[in-house]
Coordinates of N, CA, C and O in Angstrom, one line a residue:
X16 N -4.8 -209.2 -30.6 CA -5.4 -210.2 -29.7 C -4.4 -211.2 -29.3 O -4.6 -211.6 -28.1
X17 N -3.5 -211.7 -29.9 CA -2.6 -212.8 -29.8 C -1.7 -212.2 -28.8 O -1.2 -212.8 -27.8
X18 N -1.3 -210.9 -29.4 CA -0.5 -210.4 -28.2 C -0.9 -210.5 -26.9 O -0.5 -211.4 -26.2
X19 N -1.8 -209.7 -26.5 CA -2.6 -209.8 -25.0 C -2.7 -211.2 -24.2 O -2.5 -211.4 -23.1
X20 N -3.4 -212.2 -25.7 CA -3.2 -214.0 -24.8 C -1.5 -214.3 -24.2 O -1.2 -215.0 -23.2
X21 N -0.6 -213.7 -25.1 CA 0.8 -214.2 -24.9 C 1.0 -213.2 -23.4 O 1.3 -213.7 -22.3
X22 N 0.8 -212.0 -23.7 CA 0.8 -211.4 -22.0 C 0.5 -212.0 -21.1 O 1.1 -212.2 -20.1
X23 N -0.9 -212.6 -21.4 CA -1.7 -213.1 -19.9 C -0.9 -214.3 -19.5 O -0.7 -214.6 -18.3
X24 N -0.2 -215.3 -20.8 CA 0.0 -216.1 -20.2 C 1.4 -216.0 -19.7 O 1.7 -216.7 -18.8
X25 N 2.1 -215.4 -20.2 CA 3.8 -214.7 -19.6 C 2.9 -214.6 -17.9 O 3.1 -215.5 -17.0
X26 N 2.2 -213.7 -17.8 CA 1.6 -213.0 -16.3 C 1.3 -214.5 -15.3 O 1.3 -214.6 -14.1
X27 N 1.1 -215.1 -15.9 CA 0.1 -217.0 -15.1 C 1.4 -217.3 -14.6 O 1.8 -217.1 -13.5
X28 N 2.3 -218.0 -16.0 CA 3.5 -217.9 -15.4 C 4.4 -217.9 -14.5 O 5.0 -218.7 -13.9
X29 N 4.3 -216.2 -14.6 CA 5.3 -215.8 -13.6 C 5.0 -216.0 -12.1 O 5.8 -216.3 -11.2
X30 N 3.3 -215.9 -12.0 CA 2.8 -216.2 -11.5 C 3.0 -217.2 -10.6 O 3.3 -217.2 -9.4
X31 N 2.9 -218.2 -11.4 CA 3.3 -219.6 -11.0 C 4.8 -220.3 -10.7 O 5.1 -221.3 -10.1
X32 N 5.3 -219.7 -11.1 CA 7.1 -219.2 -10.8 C 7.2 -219.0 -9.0 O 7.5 -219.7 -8.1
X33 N 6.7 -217.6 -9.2 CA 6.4 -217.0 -8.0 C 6.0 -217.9 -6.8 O 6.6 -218.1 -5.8
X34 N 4.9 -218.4 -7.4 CA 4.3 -219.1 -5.8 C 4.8 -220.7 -5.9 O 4.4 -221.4 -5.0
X35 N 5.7 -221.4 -6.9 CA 6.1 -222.1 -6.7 C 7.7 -222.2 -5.6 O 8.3 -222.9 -4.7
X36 N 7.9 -221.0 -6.3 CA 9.3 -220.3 -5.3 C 9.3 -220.6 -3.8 O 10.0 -221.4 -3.2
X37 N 8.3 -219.6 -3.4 CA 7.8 -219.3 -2.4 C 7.3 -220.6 -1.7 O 7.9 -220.7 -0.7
X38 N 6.5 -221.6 -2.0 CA 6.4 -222.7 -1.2 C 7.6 -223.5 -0.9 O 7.8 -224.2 0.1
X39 N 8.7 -223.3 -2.2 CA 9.9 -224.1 -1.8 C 10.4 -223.7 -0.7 O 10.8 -224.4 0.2
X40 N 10.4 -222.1 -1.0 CA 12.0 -221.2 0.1 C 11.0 -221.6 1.7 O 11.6 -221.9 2.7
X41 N 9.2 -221.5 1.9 CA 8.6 -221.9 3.0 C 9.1 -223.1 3.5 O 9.0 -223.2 4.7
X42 N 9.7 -224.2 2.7 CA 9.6 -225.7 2.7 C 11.3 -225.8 3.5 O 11.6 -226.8 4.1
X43 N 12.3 -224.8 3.5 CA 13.5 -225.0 3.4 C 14.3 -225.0 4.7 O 15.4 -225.5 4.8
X44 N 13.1 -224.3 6.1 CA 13.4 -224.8 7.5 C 12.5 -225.8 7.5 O 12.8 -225.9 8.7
X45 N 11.9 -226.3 7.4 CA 11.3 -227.6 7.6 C 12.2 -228.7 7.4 O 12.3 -229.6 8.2
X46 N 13.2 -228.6 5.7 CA 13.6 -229.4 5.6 C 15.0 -229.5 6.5 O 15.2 -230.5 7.2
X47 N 15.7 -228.7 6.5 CA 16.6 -229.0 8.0 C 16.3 -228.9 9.2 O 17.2 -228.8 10.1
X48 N 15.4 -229.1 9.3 CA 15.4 -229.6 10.9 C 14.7 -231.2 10.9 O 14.7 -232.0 11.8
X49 N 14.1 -231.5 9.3 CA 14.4 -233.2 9.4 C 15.7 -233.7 9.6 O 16.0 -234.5 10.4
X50 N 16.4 -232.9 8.7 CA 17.8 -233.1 8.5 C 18.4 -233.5 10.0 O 19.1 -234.4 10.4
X51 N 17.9 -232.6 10.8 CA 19.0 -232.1 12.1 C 18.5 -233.2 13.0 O 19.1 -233.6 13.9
X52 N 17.4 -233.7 12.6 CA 16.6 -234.4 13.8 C 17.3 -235.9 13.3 O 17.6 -236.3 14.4
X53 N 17.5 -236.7 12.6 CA 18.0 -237.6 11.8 C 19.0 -238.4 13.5 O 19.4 -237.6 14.4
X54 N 19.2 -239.3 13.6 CA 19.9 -239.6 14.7 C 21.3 -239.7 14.1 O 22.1 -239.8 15.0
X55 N 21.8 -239.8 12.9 CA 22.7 -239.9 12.6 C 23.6 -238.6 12.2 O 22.8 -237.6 12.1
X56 N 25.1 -238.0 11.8 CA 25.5 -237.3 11.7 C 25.3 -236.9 10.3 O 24.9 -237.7 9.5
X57 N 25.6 -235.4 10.0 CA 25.2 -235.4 8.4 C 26.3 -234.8 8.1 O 26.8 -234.0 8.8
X58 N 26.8 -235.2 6.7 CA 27.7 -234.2 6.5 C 27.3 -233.2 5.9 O 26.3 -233.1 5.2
X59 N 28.2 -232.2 6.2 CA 27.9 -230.4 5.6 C 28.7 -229.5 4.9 O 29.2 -228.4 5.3
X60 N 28.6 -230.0 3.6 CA 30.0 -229.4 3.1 C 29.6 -227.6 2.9 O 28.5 -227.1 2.8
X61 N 30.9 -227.0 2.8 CA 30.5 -225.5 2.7 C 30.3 -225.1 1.3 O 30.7 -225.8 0.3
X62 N 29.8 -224.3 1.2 CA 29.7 -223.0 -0.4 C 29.5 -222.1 -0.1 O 29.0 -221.8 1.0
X63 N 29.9 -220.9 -1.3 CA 30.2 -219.7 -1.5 C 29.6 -218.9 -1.8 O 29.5 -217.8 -1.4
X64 N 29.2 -219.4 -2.8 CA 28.6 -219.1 -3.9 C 27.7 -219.7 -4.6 O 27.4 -220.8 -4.0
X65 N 26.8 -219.6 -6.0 CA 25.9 -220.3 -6.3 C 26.4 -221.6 -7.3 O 25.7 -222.6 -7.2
X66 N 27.4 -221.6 -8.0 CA 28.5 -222.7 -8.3 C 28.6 -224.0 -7.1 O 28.1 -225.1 -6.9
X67 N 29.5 -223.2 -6.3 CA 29.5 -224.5 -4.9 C 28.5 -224.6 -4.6 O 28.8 -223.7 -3.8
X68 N 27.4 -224.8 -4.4 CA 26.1 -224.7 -3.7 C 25.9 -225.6 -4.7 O 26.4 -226.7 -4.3
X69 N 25.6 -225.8 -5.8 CA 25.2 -226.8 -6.8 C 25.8 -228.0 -6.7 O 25.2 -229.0 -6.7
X70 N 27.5 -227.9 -6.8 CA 28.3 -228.6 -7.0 C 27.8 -229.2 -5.9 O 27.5 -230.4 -6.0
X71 N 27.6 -228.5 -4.5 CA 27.1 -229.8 -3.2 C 25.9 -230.5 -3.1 O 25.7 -231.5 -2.4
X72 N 25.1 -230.0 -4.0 CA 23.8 -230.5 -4.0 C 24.0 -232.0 -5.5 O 23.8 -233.2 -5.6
X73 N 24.3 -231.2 -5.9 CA 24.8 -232.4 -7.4 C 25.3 -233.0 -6.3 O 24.3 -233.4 -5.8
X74 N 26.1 -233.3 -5.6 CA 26.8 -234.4 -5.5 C 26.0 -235.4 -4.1 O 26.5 -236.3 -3.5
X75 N 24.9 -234.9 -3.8 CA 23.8 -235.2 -3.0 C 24.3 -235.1 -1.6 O 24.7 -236.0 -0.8
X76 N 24.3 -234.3 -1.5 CA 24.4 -234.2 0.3 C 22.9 -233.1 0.9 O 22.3 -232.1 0.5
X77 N 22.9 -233.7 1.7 CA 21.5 -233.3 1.8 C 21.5 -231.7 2.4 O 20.4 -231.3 2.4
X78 N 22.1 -231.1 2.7 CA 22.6 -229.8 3.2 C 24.0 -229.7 3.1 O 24.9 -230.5 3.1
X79 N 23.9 -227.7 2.8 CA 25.4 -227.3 3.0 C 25.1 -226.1 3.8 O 24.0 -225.9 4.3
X80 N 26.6 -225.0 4.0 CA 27.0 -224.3 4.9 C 27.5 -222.9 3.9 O 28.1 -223.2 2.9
X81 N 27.2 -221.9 4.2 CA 27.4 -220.8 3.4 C 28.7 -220.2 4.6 O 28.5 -219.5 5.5
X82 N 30.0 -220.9 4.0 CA 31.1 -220.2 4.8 C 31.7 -218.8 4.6 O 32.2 -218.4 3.5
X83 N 31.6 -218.3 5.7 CA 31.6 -217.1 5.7 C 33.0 -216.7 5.3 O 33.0 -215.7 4.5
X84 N 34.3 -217.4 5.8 CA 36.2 -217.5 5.2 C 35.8 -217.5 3.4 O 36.2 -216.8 2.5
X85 N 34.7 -218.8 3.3 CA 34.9 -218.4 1.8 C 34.4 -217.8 0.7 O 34.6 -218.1 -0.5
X86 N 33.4 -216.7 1.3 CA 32.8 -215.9 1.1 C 33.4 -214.5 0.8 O 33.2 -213.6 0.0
X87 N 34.6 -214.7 2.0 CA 35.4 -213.8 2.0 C 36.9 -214.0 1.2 O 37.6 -213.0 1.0
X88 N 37.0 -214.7 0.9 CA 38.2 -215.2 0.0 C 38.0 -215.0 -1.2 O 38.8 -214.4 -2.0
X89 N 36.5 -215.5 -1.7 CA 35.9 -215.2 -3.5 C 36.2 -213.7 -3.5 O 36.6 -213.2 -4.5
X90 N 36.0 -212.8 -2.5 CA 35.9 -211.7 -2.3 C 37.4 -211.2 -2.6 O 37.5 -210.4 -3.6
X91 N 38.6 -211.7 -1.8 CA 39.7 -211.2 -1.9 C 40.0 -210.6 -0.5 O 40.8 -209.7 -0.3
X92 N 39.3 -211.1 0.4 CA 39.4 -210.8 1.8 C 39.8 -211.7 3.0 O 39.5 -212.9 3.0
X93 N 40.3 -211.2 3.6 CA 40.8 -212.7 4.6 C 39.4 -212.6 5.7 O 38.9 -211.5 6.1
X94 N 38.9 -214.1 6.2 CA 38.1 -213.9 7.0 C 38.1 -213.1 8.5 O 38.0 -213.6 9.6
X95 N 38.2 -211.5 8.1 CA 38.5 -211.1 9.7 C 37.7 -209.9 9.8 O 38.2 -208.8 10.1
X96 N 36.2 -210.0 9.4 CA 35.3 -209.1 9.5 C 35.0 -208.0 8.6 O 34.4 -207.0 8.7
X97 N 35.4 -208.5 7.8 CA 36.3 -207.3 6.5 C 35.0 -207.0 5.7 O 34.9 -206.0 5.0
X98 N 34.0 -207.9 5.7 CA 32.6 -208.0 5.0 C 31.4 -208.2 5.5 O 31.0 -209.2 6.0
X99 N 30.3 -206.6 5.1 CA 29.5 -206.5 5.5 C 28.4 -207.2 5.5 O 28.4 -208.1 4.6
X100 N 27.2 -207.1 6.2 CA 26.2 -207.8 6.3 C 25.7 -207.9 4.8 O 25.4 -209.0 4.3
X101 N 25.6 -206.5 3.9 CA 25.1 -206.8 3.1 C 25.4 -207.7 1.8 O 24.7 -208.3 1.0
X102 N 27.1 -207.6 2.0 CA 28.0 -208.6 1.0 C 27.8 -210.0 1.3 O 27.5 -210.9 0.5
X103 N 27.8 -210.3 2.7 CA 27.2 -211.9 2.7 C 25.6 -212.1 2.3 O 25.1 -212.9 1.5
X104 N 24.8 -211.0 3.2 CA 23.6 -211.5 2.4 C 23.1 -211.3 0.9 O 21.9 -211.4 0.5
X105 N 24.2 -211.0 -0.1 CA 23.7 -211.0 -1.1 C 24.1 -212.7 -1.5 O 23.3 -213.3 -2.2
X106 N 25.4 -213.2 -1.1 CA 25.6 -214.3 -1.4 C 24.8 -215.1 -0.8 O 24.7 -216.2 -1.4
X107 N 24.0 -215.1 0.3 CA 23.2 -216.0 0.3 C 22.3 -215.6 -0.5 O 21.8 -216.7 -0.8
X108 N 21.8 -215.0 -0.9 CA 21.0 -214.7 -2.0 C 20.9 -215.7 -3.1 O 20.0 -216.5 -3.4
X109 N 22.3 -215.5 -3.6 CA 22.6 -216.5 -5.1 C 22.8 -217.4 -4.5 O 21.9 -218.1 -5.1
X110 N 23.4 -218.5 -3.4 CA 22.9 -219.7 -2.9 C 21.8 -220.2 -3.1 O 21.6 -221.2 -3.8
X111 N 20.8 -219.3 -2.4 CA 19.3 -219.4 -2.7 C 19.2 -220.1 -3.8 O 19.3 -221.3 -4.0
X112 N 19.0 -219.3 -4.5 CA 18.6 -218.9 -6.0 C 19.5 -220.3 -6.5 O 18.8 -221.0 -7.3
X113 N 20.5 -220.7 -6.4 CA 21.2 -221.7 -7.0 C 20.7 -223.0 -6.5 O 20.9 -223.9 -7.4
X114 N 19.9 -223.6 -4.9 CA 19.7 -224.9 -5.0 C 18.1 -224.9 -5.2 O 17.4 -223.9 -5.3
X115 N 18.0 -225.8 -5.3 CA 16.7 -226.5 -5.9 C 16.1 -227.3 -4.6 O 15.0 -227.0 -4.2
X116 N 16.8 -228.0 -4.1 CA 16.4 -228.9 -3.1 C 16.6 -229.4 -1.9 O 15.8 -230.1 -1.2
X117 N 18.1 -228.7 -1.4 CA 18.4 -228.8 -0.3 C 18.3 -227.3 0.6 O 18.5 -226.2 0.0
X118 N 18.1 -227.4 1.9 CA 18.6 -226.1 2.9 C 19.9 -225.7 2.7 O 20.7 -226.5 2.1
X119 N 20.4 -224.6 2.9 CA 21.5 -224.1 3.7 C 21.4 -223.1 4.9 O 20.6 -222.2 4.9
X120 N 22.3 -223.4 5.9 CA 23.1 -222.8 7.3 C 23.2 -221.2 6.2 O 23.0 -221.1 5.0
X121 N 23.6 -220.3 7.1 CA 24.2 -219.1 6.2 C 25.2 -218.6 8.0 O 24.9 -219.0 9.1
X122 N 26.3 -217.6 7.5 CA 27.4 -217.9 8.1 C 26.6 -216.1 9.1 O 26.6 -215.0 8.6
X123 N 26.3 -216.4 10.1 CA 25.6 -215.0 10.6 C 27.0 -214.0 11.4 O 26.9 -212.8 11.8
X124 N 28.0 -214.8 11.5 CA 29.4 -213.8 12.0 C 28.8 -214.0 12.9 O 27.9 -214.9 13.2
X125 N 29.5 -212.6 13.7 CA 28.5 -212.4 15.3 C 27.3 -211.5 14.8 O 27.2 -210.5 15.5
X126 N 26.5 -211.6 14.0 CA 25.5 -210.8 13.9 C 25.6 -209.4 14.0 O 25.0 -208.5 14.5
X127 N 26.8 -209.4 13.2 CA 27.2 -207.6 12.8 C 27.0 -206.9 13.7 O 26.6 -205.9 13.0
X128 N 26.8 -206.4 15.1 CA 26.7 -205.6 16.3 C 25.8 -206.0 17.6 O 26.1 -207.1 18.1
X129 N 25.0 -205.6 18.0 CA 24.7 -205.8 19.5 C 22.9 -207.1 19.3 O 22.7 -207.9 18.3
X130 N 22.4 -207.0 20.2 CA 21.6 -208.1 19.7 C 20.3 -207.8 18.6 O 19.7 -208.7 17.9
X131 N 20.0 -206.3 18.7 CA 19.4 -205.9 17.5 C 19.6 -206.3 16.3 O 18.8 -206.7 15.4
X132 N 21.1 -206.0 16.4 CA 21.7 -206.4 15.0 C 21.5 -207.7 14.4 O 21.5 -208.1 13.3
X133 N 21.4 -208.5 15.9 CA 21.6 -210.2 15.2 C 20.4 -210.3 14.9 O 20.2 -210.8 13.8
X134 N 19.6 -209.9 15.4 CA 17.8 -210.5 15.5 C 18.0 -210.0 13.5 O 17.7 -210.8 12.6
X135 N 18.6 -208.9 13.2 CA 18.1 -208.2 11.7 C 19.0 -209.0 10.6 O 18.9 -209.1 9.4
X136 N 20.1 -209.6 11.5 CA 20.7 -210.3 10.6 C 20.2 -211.5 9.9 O 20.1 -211.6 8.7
X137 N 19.6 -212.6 10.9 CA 18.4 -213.5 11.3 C 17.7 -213.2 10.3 O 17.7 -213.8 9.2
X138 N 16.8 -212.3 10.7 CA 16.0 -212.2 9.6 C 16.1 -211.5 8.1 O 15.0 -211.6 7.4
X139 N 17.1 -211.0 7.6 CA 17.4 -210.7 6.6 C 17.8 -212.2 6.0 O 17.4 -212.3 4.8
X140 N 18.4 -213.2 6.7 CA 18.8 -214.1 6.0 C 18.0 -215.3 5.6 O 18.2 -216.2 4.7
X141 N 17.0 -215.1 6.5 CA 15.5 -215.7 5.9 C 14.8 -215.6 5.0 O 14.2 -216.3 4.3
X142 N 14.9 -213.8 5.1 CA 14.4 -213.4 3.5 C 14.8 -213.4 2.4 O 14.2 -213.1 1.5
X143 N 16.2 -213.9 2.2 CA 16.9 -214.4 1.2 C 16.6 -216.0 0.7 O 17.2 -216.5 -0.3
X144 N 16.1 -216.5 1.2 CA 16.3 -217.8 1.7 C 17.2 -218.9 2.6 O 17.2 -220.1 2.4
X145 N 17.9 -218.3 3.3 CA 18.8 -218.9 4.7 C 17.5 -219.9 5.0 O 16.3 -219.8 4.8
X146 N 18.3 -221.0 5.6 CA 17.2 -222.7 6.3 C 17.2 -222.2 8.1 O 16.4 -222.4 8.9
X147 N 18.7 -221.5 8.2 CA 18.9 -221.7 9.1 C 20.3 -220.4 9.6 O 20.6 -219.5 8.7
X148 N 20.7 -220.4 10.4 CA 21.7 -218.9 10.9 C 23.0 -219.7 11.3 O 22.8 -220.9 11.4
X149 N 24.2 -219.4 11.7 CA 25.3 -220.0 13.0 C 25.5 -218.2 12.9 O 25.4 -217.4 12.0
X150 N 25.8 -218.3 14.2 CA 25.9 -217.1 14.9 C 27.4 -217.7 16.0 O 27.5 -218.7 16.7
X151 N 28.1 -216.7 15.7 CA 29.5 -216.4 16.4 C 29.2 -216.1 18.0 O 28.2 -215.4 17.8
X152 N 29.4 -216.1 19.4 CA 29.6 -215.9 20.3 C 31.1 -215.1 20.8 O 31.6 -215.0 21.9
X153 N 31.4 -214.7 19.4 CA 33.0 -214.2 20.1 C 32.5 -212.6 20.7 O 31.4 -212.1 20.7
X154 N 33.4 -212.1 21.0 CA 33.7 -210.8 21.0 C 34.2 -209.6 19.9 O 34.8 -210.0 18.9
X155 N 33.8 -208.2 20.1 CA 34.0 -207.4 18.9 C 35.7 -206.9 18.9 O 36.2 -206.8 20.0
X156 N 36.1 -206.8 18.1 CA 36.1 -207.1 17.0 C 36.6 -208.6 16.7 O 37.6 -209.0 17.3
X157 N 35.7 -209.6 15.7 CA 36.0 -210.9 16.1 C 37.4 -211.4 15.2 O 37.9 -210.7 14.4
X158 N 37.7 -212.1 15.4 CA 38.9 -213.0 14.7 C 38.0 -214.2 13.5 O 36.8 -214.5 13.6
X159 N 38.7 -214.6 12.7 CA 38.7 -215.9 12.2 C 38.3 -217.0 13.1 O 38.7 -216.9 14.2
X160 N 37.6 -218.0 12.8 CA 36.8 -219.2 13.8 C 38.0 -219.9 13.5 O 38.2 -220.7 14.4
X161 N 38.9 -219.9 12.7 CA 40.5 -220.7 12.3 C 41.3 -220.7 13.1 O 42.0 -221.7 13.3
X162 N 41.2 -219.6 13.9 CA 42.9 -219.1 14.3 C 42.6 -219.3 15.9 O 41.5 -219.0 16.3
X163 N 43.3 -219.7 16.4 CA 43.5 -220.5 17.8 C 43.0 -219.2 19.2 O 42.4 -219.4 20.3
X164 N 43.6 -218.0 18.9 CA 42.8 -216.8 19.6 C 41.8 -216.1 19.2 O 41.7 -215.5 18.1
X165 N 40.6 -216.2 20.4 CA 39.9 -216.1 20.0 C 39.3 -215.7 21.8 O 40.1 -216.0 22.7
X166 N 38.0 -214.9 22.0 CA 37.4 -214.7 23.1 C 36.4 -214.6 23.2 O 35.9 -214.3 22.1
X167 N 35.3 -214.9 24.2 CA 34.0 -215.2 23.5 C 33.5 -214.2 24.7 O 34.2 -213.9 25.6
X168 N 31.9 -213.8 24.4 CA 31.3 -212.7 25.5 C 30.8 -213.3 26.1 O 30.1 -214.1 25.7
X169 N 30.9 -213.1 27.3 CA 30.1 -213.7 29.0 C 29.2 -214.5 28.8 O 28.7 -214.2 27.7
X170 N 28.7 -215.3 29.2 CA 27.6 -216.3 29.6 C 26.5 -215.5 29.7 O 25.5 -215.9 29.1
X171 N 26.6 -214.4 30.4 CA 25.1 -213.3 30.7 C 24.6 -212.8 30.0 O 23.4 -212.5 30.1
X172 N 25.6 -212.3 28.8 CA 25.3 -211.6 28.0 C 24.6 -212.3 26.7 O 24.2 -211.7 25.7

């Protein structure tokens, strides 16, 4: 009998884990675009990982930036497209998973291929918990947002 009470209440729990989660990660575009709307400038420091992401939130800034260079660097990659959609969105993943309180931006590249691709990128990064996307305007194959050459696709397009 005692077992089964200890089950149900493990099951409430998780339960409550669950939909506590879940109202936060709902709460997490809401809260950046207080953020955005603010008339003053905010700062936005970047993270990588779920370490930096803490480290920015411990140190109270009200939003960070999941940089894609240093995403690619923990990796052992220089930022020049070298890493797929799924390798970034797992790091925003553990971002996620690492703040408590604040949004994060997540680094969307150019949305890994044509506009399909961005729309899936978009939304994959929401289901992770992403606040919000930056999306590249360059051309394929893209460069580093660092390096002074650079080309971006048509206005029309």
């Amino acid at each position: 009998h005692n077992h089964q009470l200890v089950q149900r209440m493990r099951n409430r729990l998780c339960l409550l884990g669950a939909a506590t989660a879940a109202a936060l990660d709902a709460s997490m575009p809401a809260r950046l675009r207080a953020v955005l709307q603010k008339p003053q400038i905010s700062v936005m420091p970047c993270c990588y990982d779920g370490v930096t992401a803490r480290l920015v939130e411990r140190a109270g800034f009200e939003l960070t930036f999941m940089t894609g260079f240093g995403v690619a660097a923990a990796r052992g990659y220089a930022d020049a497209g070298l890493l797929s959609f799924g390798e970034m969105q797992d790091s925003a993943r553990m971002i996620a998973s690492a703040l408590k309180a604040i949004p994060f931006f997540a680094d969307g590249d150019t949305g890994y291929g044509n506009a399909v691709n961005c729309k899936r990128t978009v939304r994959g990064y929401a289901q992770v918990g992403a606040a919000g996307v930056m999306i590249e305007d360059q051309v394929s194959p893209k460069r580093c947002g660092h390096t002074g050459v650079k080309a971006v696709v048509p206005r029309d397009e």
